[in-house]
Amino acid sequence: MDITKLAGQNLPQIKRRDFVKASGLTALAATSGLSIPFTTQAKDVQSTQSEEKIVWSACTVNCGSRCPLRMHVKDNQIIYVETDNTGTETYNLDHQVRACLRGRSMRRRVYNPDRLKYPMKRIGKRGEGKFKRISWDQALTEIAQSLQKNIAEYGNESIYLNYGTGTLGGTVTKSWPPGSTLIARLMNCIGGYLNHYGDYSTAQIAVGLDYTYGGGWVLGNGLADIENTKLVVLFGNNPSETRMSGGGLTYCIEQAREKSKAKMIIIDPRYTDTGAGREDEWIPIRPGTDAALVSALAYVLITENMVDQPFLDKYCVGYDEKTLPKSAASNSHYKAYILGQSDDGIAKTPDWAAKITGIPADRIVKLAREIGQTKPAYIAQGWGPQRRSNGEIISRAIAMLPILTGNVGISGGNTGARESAYGVPFVRMPTLTNPIEASIPMFLWTDAIIRGTEMTATTDGIRGVEKLSAPIKVIWNYASNCLINQHSQINRTHDILQDESKCELIITIDNHMTSTAKYSDILLPDCMTSEQMDFCLDAYVANMNYVIFADQVVKPSFECRNLYDMLSALAEKLGVKQQFTEGRTQEEWLRHLYQQSRENLPELPTFAEFRQQGIFKKVDPNGFKIAYKDFREDPEQNPLQTPSGKIEIYSERLAEIAQTWKLAKDEVIHPLPIHVDSFEHYGDPLMEKYPLQLSGFHYKARTHSTYGNVDVLKSANPQEIWINPIDAQSRGVKNGDLIRIFNDRGEIHINAKVTPRIIPGVVALGEGAWYAPDNNRVDHSGCINVLTTQRPSPLAKGNPQHSNLVQIAKI
Ligand SMILES: Nc1nc2c(c(=O)[nH]1)N[C@H]1C(S)=C(S)[C@@H](COP(=O)(O)OP(=O)(O)OC[C@H]3O[C@@H](n4cnc5c(=O)[nH]c(N)nc54)[C@H](O)[C@@H]3O)O[C@H]1N2
Ligand SMILES: Nc1nc2c(c(=O)[nH]1)N[C@H]1C(S)=C(S)[C@@H](COP(=O)(O)OP(=O)(O)OC[C@H]3O[C@@H](n4cnc5c(=O)[nH]c(N)nc54)[C@H](O)[C@@H]3O)O[C@H]1N2
Ligand code: SF4
Ligand SMILES: [Mo]
């Protein structure tokens, strides 16, 4: 690989030292744990170039972190990017929030040849990528007219705000949830819009775990609490890749373990970067079978007397006959299920689970003893295990381990959910009220285009109304690549969008010519974060959180306009400018929000001081987060928000749904967190045709698709399909070979990474590569959504994007 060539080709003005820093060499150094002396290089820059300024900006993408970027600018050009230089290395206090290699390559997104430069209108077919340049006035006039026409004909329920998280960390620019965006604010001025609920991240766990613990989103102990634990068990949780910032969780987990010396066991089909030699044990598991593993662990815990019986009696419903709800049949409790005394008559022994999970029985026994005998234990799941066709029930099953062992509500323990983080109480942009009550599961928007008015509460999980009154006619895609790249089953979406009489207008507001942009009717070129002023917040960190002053670093490129300005101009055309702007500019709004925030947080400096210092950090005044501590201390006074007020191992609400909802034969909803098969999983009859499980993951090369067009990141972290040597050998595939991956939904051609870091029978592909189809619809980038399905999971109606069956062959 010639990195010099790659790095130079798009950016001829690039400087040598900049190249070294943003190059793949540094990326490799970062992944191998080497540190690069950035500050020394910065000094070098300053001493030779006197008029250079440093301006604070931020990376606001949806990776769970948010990072400050200190941009070196000269002559309105970003020449160099650094990160936080304030604070110390003291974890959980004011430690430095260091950007990852993606953020540090921000310059390459700003000056990327894919930048959208002018408003454009589609002239070819959707997806062809043929556009003509139009004026801002024409673009906004056409949008205003189309909105008015569709509202008159179909009502505001036909206007949809698509999922999009490209600027999740922004304040004025925040892109999700829809109700927090400026698009919503504008639509609310003209009668509202069709909302969505749930997200691609956590659709199944958000619904599933709520039945166990209640109260909506289920909390976990903060990761910092790992310093009080003896054992860390992570199910499909990979913070070293999914929370990469130095301000984020990967740093916390290491620092906390440094203190507690807790043992760490990782359960994942892949040997992840979170392991990378730092784990004590990696237990490879067949995807989608965690509930079988947990059931067998429960079997050992029960038969070897390691369950916390007083905890189960006092705090839980349905562990055994004593606490089973009256409505439940006798012997329908969890213990009976595990011991084989309920309907199926199968004891969930380690031997039983070994066949399903691929984990040897003796290893299961050992793990059970380890969990049963080490207290407290921090047991957590990432969101990989739940992004599946049986994800709801899997998320509940994993939570059974801390429940059975009484680890809930104590320091050093956890609920089985992912960690909670502290949030700074900063004031957000007000977006007015949406008069439209209807809301769809975020995953079903393609269906809402073709059969919207057939969709009801019980068939498709429609909320707010019994039934939709209109199909989707207009789509807003703001900071979203979810029209194509990030939504499942691209070829189905393609077919649906080809019929322009169905969805009549697709508006995309983005910085780059993405695959979503190519399927849009009107393209509005947005400013990048560094081309405007905003506050950046909402990172996932442990006990310390922060807000970043993202200042305007350079003037907008080409004809780009920021979201606030373009929507203000559209508001004027729609006759609602005063209501939309309240007479403020973007900067005036930020000053206004800041003033309000200072009332919540008196320690915030003045606006001018904040601008200068760039980042404001605050440590959680309440110390380490321990989820459901109050409940543990006094369950009578502090009941959970479940119907019983207790942890519901047996859920009567789920028993009722299982009776009343229409489900296909291969879909199971069950009152207990049992192991079930589901579509496109191990054991599916479809495996005869497609014998490999294709599992996705979130990749360090990108944040979803964002940064996916940065050449140096691409060359340092190539897009490859992981395949075990056993599966490769039987197909004659060698490392680096070009292979076909296919199922009935599509085909990808990409290179193989033959590695023992993946369990046999499973192949893995990082999500987010930029869809690159040829004329036969074969993708050549490794965009996994060519192969994923739009069939939703049974309970949440969520995206089962990690559950896919495929075959591969050498080309
Ligand atoms: N198969 C599969 N698919 C998945 C997933 C998976 O695991 N597997 N994960 C899912 C998950 S969890 C999520 S959250 C979604 C994420 O899906 P998206 O929210 O669509 O995330 P991105 O692909 O990063 O797309 C964000 C878009 O915002 C744009 N953008 C970035 N900065 C700016 C800006 O300043 N202004 C504007 N206007 N645009 C900007 C980017 O160019 C990009 O087009 O993907 C989901 N899709
Ligand atoms: N670098 C980077 N960071 C990101 C993102 C990104 O795109 N790039 N996206 C961000 C977003 S929006 C989100 S939602 C989060 C996503 O965070 P997660 O959903 O937790 O991330 P994934 O990589 O999908 O899954 C985590 C791990 O679960 C494993 N896994 C998959 N299936 C199973 C299973 O059945 N059982 C078990 N035990 N393990 C399984 C995967 O191999 C992976 O290592 O990441 C965030 N962080
Ligand atoms: S991609 Fe995430 S971790 Fe990396 S710089 Fe941006 S916000 Fe930070
Ligand atoms: Mo996500």
PDB file of C-alpha atoms in Angstrom, residues 118-359:
ATOM      1  CA  TYR A 118     -24.588  24.110  -4.687  1.00  0.00           C
ATOM      2  CA  PRO A 119     -28.290  23.359  -4.383  1.00  0.00           C
ATOM      3  CA  MET A 120     -29.145  20.719  -6.952  1.00  0.00           C
ATOM      4  CA  LYS A 121     -32.137  19.098  -8.527  1.00  0.00           C
ATOM      5  CA  ARG A 122     -32.262  15.539  -9.753  1.00  0.00           C
ATOM      6  CA  ILE A 123     -32.483  15.029 -13.520  1.00  0.00           C
ATOM      7  CA  GLY A 124     -31.867  11.284 -13.879  1.00  0.00           C
ATOM      8  CA  LYS A 125     -33.662   8.450 -12.113  1.00  0.00           C
ATOM      9  CA  ARG A 126     -33.394   8.160  -8.367  1.00  0.00           C
ATOM     10  CA  GLY A 127     -30.040   6.608  -7.585  1.00  0.00           C
ATOM     11  CA  GLU A 128     -28.410   7.477 -10.902  1.00  0.00           C
ATOM     12  CA  GLY A 129     -26.670  10.470  -9.389  1.00  0.00           C
ATOM     13  CA  LYS A 130     -27.558  12.898 -12.199  1.00  0.00           C
ATOM     14  CA  PHE A 131     -28.284  16.411 -10.999  1.00  0.00           C
ATOM     15  CA  LYS A 132     -28.360  19.970 -12.261  1.00  0.00           C
ATOM     16  CA  ARG A 133     -27.306  23.018 -10.333  1.00  0.00           C
ATOM     17  CA  ILE A 134     -30.140  25.329  -9.295  1.00  0.00           C
ATOM     18  CA  SER A 135     -30.308  28.504  -7.237  1.00  0.00           C
ATOM     19  CA  TRP A 136     -31.158  28.556  -3.554  1.00  0.00           C
ATOM     20  CA  ASP A 137     -34.269  30.484  -4.414  1.00  0.00           C
ATOM     21  CA  GLN A 138     -35.482  27.868  -6.872  1.00  0.00           C
ATOM     22  CA  ALA A 139     -34.694  24.995  -4.479  1.00  0.00           C
ATOM     23  CA  LEU A 140     -36.541  26.561  -1.586  1.00  0.00           C
ATOM     24  CA  THR A 141     -39.475  27.649  -3.746  1.00  0.00           C
ATOM     25  CA  GLU A 142     -39.925  24.133  -5.102  1.00  0.00           C
ATOM     26  CA  ILE A 143     -39.723  22.648  -1.621  1.00  0.00           C
ATOM     27  CA  ALA A 144     -42.264  25.140  -0.261  1.00  0.00           C
ATOM     28  CA  GLN A 145     -44.667  24.423  -3.118  1.00  0.00           C
ATOM     29  CA  SER A 146     -44.369  20.688  -2.801  1.00  0.00           C
ATOM     30  CA  LEU A 147     -44.855  20.797   0.978  1.00  0.00           C
ATOM     31  CA  GLN A 148     -47.986  22.913   0.559  1.00  0.00           C
ATOM     32  CA  LYS A 149     -49.370  20.684  -2.188  1.00  0.00           C
ATOM     33  CA  ASN A 150     -48.818  17.469  -0.243  1.00  0.00           C
ATOM     34  CA  ILE A 151     -50.178  18.893   2.980  1.00  0.00           C
ATOM     35  CA  ALA A 152     -53.309  20.070   1.164  1.00  0.00           C
ATOM     36  CA  GLU A 153     -53.799  16.699  -0.497  1.00  0.00           C
ATOM     37  CA  TYR A 154     -52.659  14.210   2.179  1.00  0.00           C
ATOM     38  CA  GLY A 155     -52.278  16.160   5.406  1.00  0.00           C
ATOM     39  CA  ASN A 156     -49.205  16.688   7.564  1.00  0.00           C
ATOM     40  CA  GLU A 157     -49.021  12.987   8.392  1.00  0.00           C
ATOM     41  CA  SER A 158     -47.548  12.521   4.910  1.00  0.00           C
ATOM     42  CA  ILE A 159     -44.425  14.542   5.790  1.00  0.00           C
ATOM     43  CA  TYR A 160     -41.732  12.298   7.312  1.00  0.00           C
ATOM     44  CA  LEU A 161     -38.496  13.193   9.084  1.00  0.00           C
ATOM     45  CA  ASN A 162     -36.150  10.298   8.427  1.00  0.00           C
ATOM     46  CA  TYR A 163     -33.715   8.963  11.012  1.00  0.00           C
ATOM     47  CA  GLY A 164     -30.337  10.671  10.725  1.00  0.00           C
ATOM     48  CA  THR A 165     -27.578  11.059  13.267  1.00  0.00           C
ATOM     49  CA  GLY A 166     -24.786  12.796  11.352  1.00  0.00           C
ATOM     50  CA  THR A 167     -24.830  15.807  13.707  1.00  0.00           C
ATOM     51  CA  LEU A 168     -26.231  14.146  16.809  1.00  0.00           C
ATOM     52  CA  GLY A 169     -23.822  16.062  19.018  1.00  0.00           C
ATOM     53  CA  GLY A 170     -24.895  19.508  17.823  1.00  0.00           C
ATOM     54  CA  THR A 171     -27.300  21.923  19.500  1.00  0.00           C
ATOM     55  CA  VAL A 172     -28.705  24.138  16.735  1.00  0.00           C
ATOM     56  CA  THR A 173     -27.611  21.497  14.230  1.00  0.00           C
ATOM     57  CA  LYS A 174     -28.821  18.441  16.197  1.00  0.00           C
ATOM     58  CA  SER A 175     -30.201  15.878  13.750  1.00  0.00           C
ATOM     59  CA  TRP A 176     -32.003  13.344  15.935  1.00  0.00           C
ATOM     60  CA  PRO A 177     -34.457  12.542  17.466  1.00  0.00           C
ATOM     61  CA  PRO A 178     -36.716  14.206  14.912  1.00  0.00           C
ATOM     62  CA  GLY A 179     -38.485  16.186  17.616  1.00  0.00           C
ATOM     63  CA  SER A 180     -35.209  17.839  18.642  1.00  0.00           C
ATOM     64  CA  THR A 181     -34.325  19.145  15.196  1.00  0.00           C
ATOM     65  CA  LEU A 182     -34.798  22.451  13.433  1.00  0.00           C
ATOM     66  CA  ILE A 183     -36.652  20.612  10.672  1.00  0.00           C
ATOM     67  CA  ALA A 184     -39.245  19.663  13.279  1.00  0.00           C
ATOM     68  CA  ARG A 185     -39.363  23.259  14.473  1.00  0.00           C
ATOM     69  CA  LEU A 186     -40.136  24.422  10.955  1.00  0.00           C
ATOM     70  CA  MET A 187     -42.672  21.665  10.244  1.00  0.00           C
ATOM     71  CA  ASN A 188     -44.358  22.430  13.566  1.00  0.00           C
ATOM     72  CA  CYS A 189     -44.900  25.977  12.305  1.00  0.00           C
ATOM     73  CA  ILE A 190     -46.927  24.586   9.387  1.00  0.00           C
ATOM     74  CA  GLY A 191     -48.966  21.814  11.042  1.00  0.00           C
ATOM     75  CA  GLY A 192     -46.468  19.137  12.044  1.00  0.00           C
ATOM     76  CA  TYR A 193     -45.042  15.906  10.667  1.00  0.00           C
ATOM     77  CA  LEU A 194     -45.116  12.126  10.965  1.00  0.00           C
ATOM     78  CA  ASN A 195     -42.802  11.185  13.808  1.00  0.00           C
ATOM     79  CA  HIS A 196     -40.911   7.964  14.470  1.00  0.00           C
ATOM     80  CA  TYR A 197     -39.932   6.178  17.634  1.00  0.00           C
ATOM     81  CA  GLY A 198     -37.090   3.808  18.448  1.00  0.00           C
ATOM     82  CA  ASP A 199     -33.698   3.891  16.809  1.00  0.00           C
ATOM     83  CA  TYR A 200     -31.405   1.713  14.744  1.00  0.00           C
ATOM     84  CA  SER A 201     -29.064   1.500  17.711  1.00  0.00           C
ATOM     85  CA  THR A 202     -31.232  -0.001  20.402  1.00  0.00           C
ATOM     86  CA  ALA A 203     -34.671  -0.850  19.012  1.00  0.00           C
ATOM     87  CA  GLN A 204     -34.859  -4.321  20.556  1.00  0.00           C
ATOM     88  CA  ILE A 205     -33.164  -3.751  23.901  1.00  0.00           C
ATOM     89  CA  ALA A 206     -35.102  -0.543  24.539  1.00  0.00           C
ATOM     90  CA  VAL A 207     -38.351  -2.458  24.225  1.00  0.00           C
ATOM     91  CA  GLY A 208     -37.175  -5.773  25.673  1.00  0.00           C
ATOM     92  CA  LEU A 209     -35.508  -4.674  28.889  1.00  0.00           C
ATOM     93  CA  ASP A 210     -38.368  -2.328  29.706  1.00  0.00           C
ATOM     94  CA  TYR A 211     -40.498  -5.423  30.367  1.00  0.00           C
ATOM     95  CA  THR A 212     -37.942  -6.586  32.915  1.00  0.00           C
ATOM     96  CA  TYR A 213     -37.101  -3.358  34.737  1.00  0.00           C
ATOM     97  CA  GLY A 214     -39.808  -0.885  33.608  1.00  0.00           C
ATOM     98  CA  GLY A 215     -39.565   2.859  33.239  1.00  0.00           C
ATOM     99  CA  GLY A 216     -38.630   3.010  29.553  1.00  0.00           C
ATOM    100  CA  TRP A 217     -34.877   3.181  29.048  1.00  0.00           C
ATOM    101  CA  VAL A 218     -33.107   0.784  31.407  1.00  0.00           C
ATOM    102  CA  LEU A 219     -30.088   2.076  33.251  1.00  0.00           C
ATOM    103  CA  GLY A 220     -26.760   0.456  33.979  1.00  0.00           C
ATOM    104  CA  ASN A 221     -24.116   1.366  36.528  1.00  0.00           C
ATOM    105  CA  GLY A 222     -21.592   3.874  35.242  1.00  0.00           C
ATOM    106  CA  LEU A 223     -18.479   2.292  33.754  1.00  0.00           C
ATOM    107  CA  ALA A 224     -16.360   4.087  36.349  1.00  0.00           C
ATOM    108  CA  ASP A 225     -17.937   1.752  38.901  1.00  0.00           C
ATOM    109  CA  ILE A 226     -15.752  -0.968  37.418  1.00  0.00           C
ATOM    110  CA  GLU A 227     -13.146   0.272  39.856  1.00  0.00           C
ATOM    111  CA  ASN A 228     -15.336  -1.301  42.565  1.00  0.00           C
ATOM    112  CA  THR A 229     -15.901  -4.635  40.872  1.00  0.00           C
ATOM    113  CA  LYS A 230     -14.093  -7.962  40.835  1.00  0.00           C
ATOM    114  CA  LEU A 231     -15.274  -9.322  37.514  1.00  0.00           C
ATOM    115  CA  VAL A 232     -16.274  -7.697  34.226  1.00  0.00           C
ATOM    116  CA  VAL A 233     -18.337  -9.766  31.802  1.00  0.00           C
ATOM    117  CA  LEU A 234     -19.128  -8.109  28.477  1.00  0.00           C
ATOM    118  CA  PHE A 235     -21.641  -9.577  26.057  1.00  0.00           C
ATOM    119  CA  GLY A 236     -21.185  -8.102  22.575  1.00  0.00           C
ATOM    120  CA  ASN A 237     -19.815  -4.847  23.926  1.00  0.00           C
ATOM    121  CA  ASN A 238     -16.807  -3.331  22.209  1.00  0.00           C
ATOM    122  CA  PRO A 239     -16.064   0.136  23.607  1.00  0.00           C
ATOM    123  CA  SER A 240     -12.536   0.210  22.169  1.00  0.00           C
ATOM    124  CA  GLU A 241     -14.126   0.488  18.766  1.00  0.00           C
ATOM    125  CA  THR A 242     -17.520   2.013  19.554  1.00  0.00           C
ATOM    126  CA  ARG A 243     -16.522   4.608  22.171  1.00  0.00           C
ATOM    127  CA  MET A 244     -13.086   5.532  20.892  1.00  0.00           C
ATOM    128  CA  SER A 245     -12.495   9.017  22.196  1.00  0.00           C
ATOM    129  CA  GLY A 246     -10.071   9.641  25.018  1.00  0.00           C
ATOM    130  CA  GLY A 247     -12.980  11.329  26.734  1.00  0.00           C
ATOM    131  CA  GLY A 248     -15.104   8.284  26.184  1.00  0.00           C
ATOM    132  CA  LEU A 249     -15.543   4.904  27.682  1.00  0.00           C
ATOM    133  CA  THR A 250     -12.575   3.050  26.315  1.00  0.00           C
ATOM    134  CA  TYR A 251     -10.343   5.237  28.498  1.00  0.00           C
ATOM    135  CA  CYS A 252     -12.603   4.848  31.550  1.00  0.00           C
ATOM    136  CA  ILE A 253     -12.731   1.090  31.342  1.00  0.00           C
ATOM    137  CA  GLU A 254      -8.957   0.815  31.288  1.00  0.00           C
ATOM    138  CA  GLN A 255      -8.455   3.288  34.117  1.00  0.00           C
ATOM    139  CA  ALA A 256     -11.130   1.675  36.261  1.00  0.00           C
ATOM    140  CA  ARG A 257      -9.688  -1.799  35.763  1.00  0.00           C
ATOM    141  CA  GLU A 258      -6.287  -0.444  36.600  1.00  0.00           C
ATOM    142  CA  LYS A 259      -7.672   0.332  40.049  1.00  0.00           C
ATOM    143  CA  SER A 260      -9.795  -2.741  40.693  1.00  0.00           C
ATOM    144  CA  LYS A 261      -7.674  -5.286  38.818  1.00  0.00           C
ATOM    145  CA  ALA A 262     -10.993  -6.871  37.882  1.00  0.00           C
ATOM    146  CA  LYS A 263     -10.866  -9.860  35.594  1.00  0.00           C
ATOM    147  CA  MET A 264     -12.490  -9.244  32.194  1.00  0.00           C
ATOM    148  CA  ILE A 265     -14.319 -11.863  30.129  1.00  0.00           C
ATOM    149  CA  ILE A 266     -15.537 -10.981  26.650  1.00  0.00           C
ATOM    150  CA  ILE A 267     -18.317 -12.941  24.972  1.00  0.00           C
ATOM    151  CA  ASP A 268     -18.451 -12.110  21.281  1.00  0.00           C
ATOM    152  CA  PRO A 269     -18.349 -13.991  17.970  1.00  0.00           C
ATOM    153  CA  ARG A 270     -15.331 -11.824  17.150  1.00  0.00           C
ATOM    154  CA  TYR A 271     -12.124 -11.222  19.033  1.00  0.00           C
ATOM    155  CA  THR A 272     -12.557  -7.466  19.349  1.00  0.00           C
ATOM    156  CA  ASP A 273     -10.211  -4.538  19.959  1.00  0.00           C
ATOM    157  CA  THR A 274     -11.635  -4.286  23.481  1.00  0.00           C
ATOM    158  CA  GLY A 275      -9.912  -7.585  24.046  1.00  0.00           C
ATOM    159  CA  ALA A 276      -6.709  -7.127  22.063  1.00  0.00           C
ATOM    160  CA  GLY A 277      -4.704  -8.719  24.843  1.00  0.00           C
ATOM    161  CA  ARG A 278      -6.310  -6.792  27.688  1.00  0.00           C
ATOM    162  CA  GLU A 279      -9.003  -9.371  28.402  1.00  0.00           C
ATOM    163  CA  ASP A 280      -8.540 -12.399  30.624  1.00  0.00           C
ATOM    164  CA  GLU A 281     -10.688 -14.562  28.433  1.00  0.00           C
ATOM    165  CA  TRP A 282     -12.471 -14.347  25.093  1.00  0.00           C
ATOM    166  CA  ILE A 283     -15.374 -16.750  24.730  1.00  0.00           C
ATOM    167  CA  PRO A 284     -16.424 -16.934  21.088  1.00  0.00           C
ATOM    168  CA  ILE A 285     -20.163 -17.477  20.762  1.00  0.00           C
ATOM    169  CA  ARG A 286     -22.386 -18.270  17.825  1.00  0.00           C
ATOM    170  CA  PRO A 287     -24.385 -15.083  17.117  1.00  0.00           C
ATOM    171  CA  GLY A 288     -27.943 -14.907  18.413  1.00  0.00           C
ATOM    172  CA  THR A 289     -27.455 -17.686  20.957  1.00  0.00           C
ATOM    173  CA  ASP A 290     -26.643 -15.696  24.098  1.00  0.00           C
ATOM    174  CA  ALA A 291     -29.965 -16.715  25.664  1.00  0.00           C
ATOM    175  CA  ALA A 292     -28.974 -20.369  25.356  1.00  0.00           C
ATOM    176  CA  LEU A 293     -25.646 -19.642  27.056  1.00  0.00           C
ATOM    177  CA  VAL A 294     -27.383 -17.713  29.838  1.00  0.00           C
ATOM    178  CA  SER A 295     -29.906 -20.528  30.331  1.00  0.00           C
ATOM    179  CA  ALA A 296     -27.102 -23.046  30.833  1.00  0.00           C
ATOM    180  CA  LEU A 297     -25.246 -20.678  33.164  1.00  0.00           C
ATOM    181  CA  ALA A 298     -28.517 -20.405  35.105  1.00  0.00           C
ATOM    182  CA  TYR A 299     -28.708 -24.197  35.184  1.00  0.00           C
ATOM    183  CA  VAL A 300     -25.303 -24.428  36.849  1.00  0.00           C
ATOM    184  CA  LEU A 301     -26.036 -21.510  39.202  1.00  0.00           C
ATOM    185  CA  ILE A 302     -29.284 -23.173  40.302  1.00  0.00           C
ATOM    186  CA  THR A 303     -28.049 -26.741  40.591  1.00  0.00           C
ATOM    187  CA  GLU A 304     -24.876 -25.695  42.404  1.00  0.00           C
ATOM    188  CA  ASN A 305     -26.727 -23.354  44.772  1.00  0.00           C
ATOM    189  CA  MET A 306     -25.150 -20.145  43.600  1.00  0.00           C
ATOM    190  CA  VAL A 307     -28.308 -18.083  42.982  1.00  0.00           C
ATOM    191  CA  ASP A 308     -29.127 -15.267  45.389  1.00  0.00           C
ATOM    192  CA  GLN A 309     -32.440 -16.697  46.607  1.00  0.00           C
ATOM    193  CA  PRO A 310     -33.255 -13.892  49.103  1.00  0.00           C
ATOM    194  CA  PHE A 311     -32.778 -11.317  46.301  1.00  0.00           C
ATOM    195  CA  LEU A 312     -34.996 -13.277  43.925  1.00  0.00           C
ATOM    196  CA  ASP A 313     -37.714 -13.647  46.601  1.00  0.00           C
ATOM    197  CA  LYS A 314     -37.720 -10.033  47.666  1.00  0.00           C
ATOM    198  CA  TYR A 315     -37.140  -8.104  44.437  1.00  0.00           C
ATOM    199  CA  CYS A 316     -38.327 -10.283  41.560  1.00  0.00           C
ATOM    200  CA  VAL A 317     -41.434 -11.785  40.036  1.00  0.00           C
ATOM    201  CA  GLY A 318     -41.534 -15.231  38.440  1.00  0.00           C
ATOM    202  CA  TYR A 319     -38.248 -16.829  39.371  1.00  0.00           C
ATOM    203  CA  ASP A 320     -40.036 -19.745  41.019  1.00  0.00           C
ATOM    204  CA  GLU A 321     -43.565 -20.761  42.018  1.00  0.00           C
ATOM    205  CA  LYS A 322     -43.522 -18.496  45.123  1.00  0.00           C
ATOM    206  CA  THR A 323     -43.414 -15.274  43.130  1.00  0.00           C
ATOM    207  CA  LEU A 324     -45.222 -16.352  39.958  1.00  0.00           C
ATOM    208  CA  PRO A 325     -48.150 -14.005  39.154  1.00  0.00           C
ATOM    209  CA  LYS A 326     -51.629 -15.456  39.686  1.00  0.00           C
ATOM    210  CA  SER A 327     -52.473 -15.174  36.004  1.00  0.00           C
ATOM    211  CA  ALA A 328     -49.608 -17.531  35.072  1.00  0.00           C
ATOM    212  CA  ALA A 329     -50.026 -21.294  34.773  1.00  0.00           C
ATOM    213  CA  SER A 330     -48.283 -23.286  37.468  1.00  0.00           C
ATOM    214  CA  ASN A 331     -44.764 -24.336  36.560  1.00  0.00           C
ATOM    215  CA  SER A 332     -44.446 -21.529  34.030  1.00  0.00           C
ATOM    216  CA  HIS A 333     -41.677 -19.897  36.044  1.00  0.00           C
ATOM    217  CA  TYR A 334     -38.030 -19.399  35.098  1.00  0.00           C
ATOM    218  CA  LYS A 335     -36.592 -22.070  37.353  1.00  0.00           C
ATOM    219  CA  ALA A 336     -38.912 -24.696  35.884  1.00  0.00           C
ATOM    220  CA  TYR A 337     -37.901 -23.624  32.367  1.00  0.00           C
ATOM    221  CA  ILE A 338     -34.224 -23.972  33.224  1.00  0.00           C
ATOM    222  CA  LEU A 339     -34.530 -27.310  34.991  1.00  0.00           C
ATOM    223  CA  GLY A 340     -36.735 -28.825  32.282  1.00  0.00           C
ATOM    224  CA  GLN A 341     -39.846 -28.967  34.453  1.00  0.00           C
ATOM    225  CA  SER A 342     -42.022 -26.745  32.279  1.00  0.00           C
ATOM    226  CA  ASP A 343     -43.773 -27.400  28.948  1.00  0.00           C
ATOM    227  CA  ASP A 344     -40.748 -28.186  26.776  1.00  0.00           C
ATOM    228  CA  GLY A 345     -39.350 -30.698  29.278  1.00  0.00           C
ATOM    229  CA  ILE A 346     -35.770 -29.864  28.304  1.00  0.00           C
ATOM    230  CA  ALA A 347     -33.204 -29.216  31.015  1.00  0.00           C
ATOM    231  CA  LYS A 348     -30.999 -26.337  29.869  1.00  0.00           C
ATOM    232  CA  THR A 349     -27.770 -28.124  30.715  1.00  0.00           C
ATOM    233  CA  PRO A 350     -24.316 -27.025  29.572  1.00  0.00           C
ATOM    234  CA  ASP A 351     -24.351 -29.931  27.106  1.00  0.00           C
ATOM    235  CA  TRP A 352     -27.621 -28.673  25.651  1.00  0.00           C
ATOM    236  CA  ALA A 353     -26.221 -25.152  25.293  1.00  0.00           C
ATOM    237  CA  ALA A 354     -22.861 -26.288  23.925  1.00  0.00           C
ATOM    238  CA  LYS A 355     -24.555 -27.556  20.759  1.00  0.00           C
ATOM    239  CA  ILE A 356     -26.377 -24.275  20.236  1.00  0.00           C
ATOM    240  CA  THR A 357     -23.718 -21.758  21.232  1.00  0.00           C
ATOM    241  CA  GLY A 358     -20.587 -23.533  20.068  1.00  0.00           C
ATOM    242  CA  ILE A 359     -19.067 -23.059  23.540  1.00  0.00           C
TER     243      ILE A 359
END
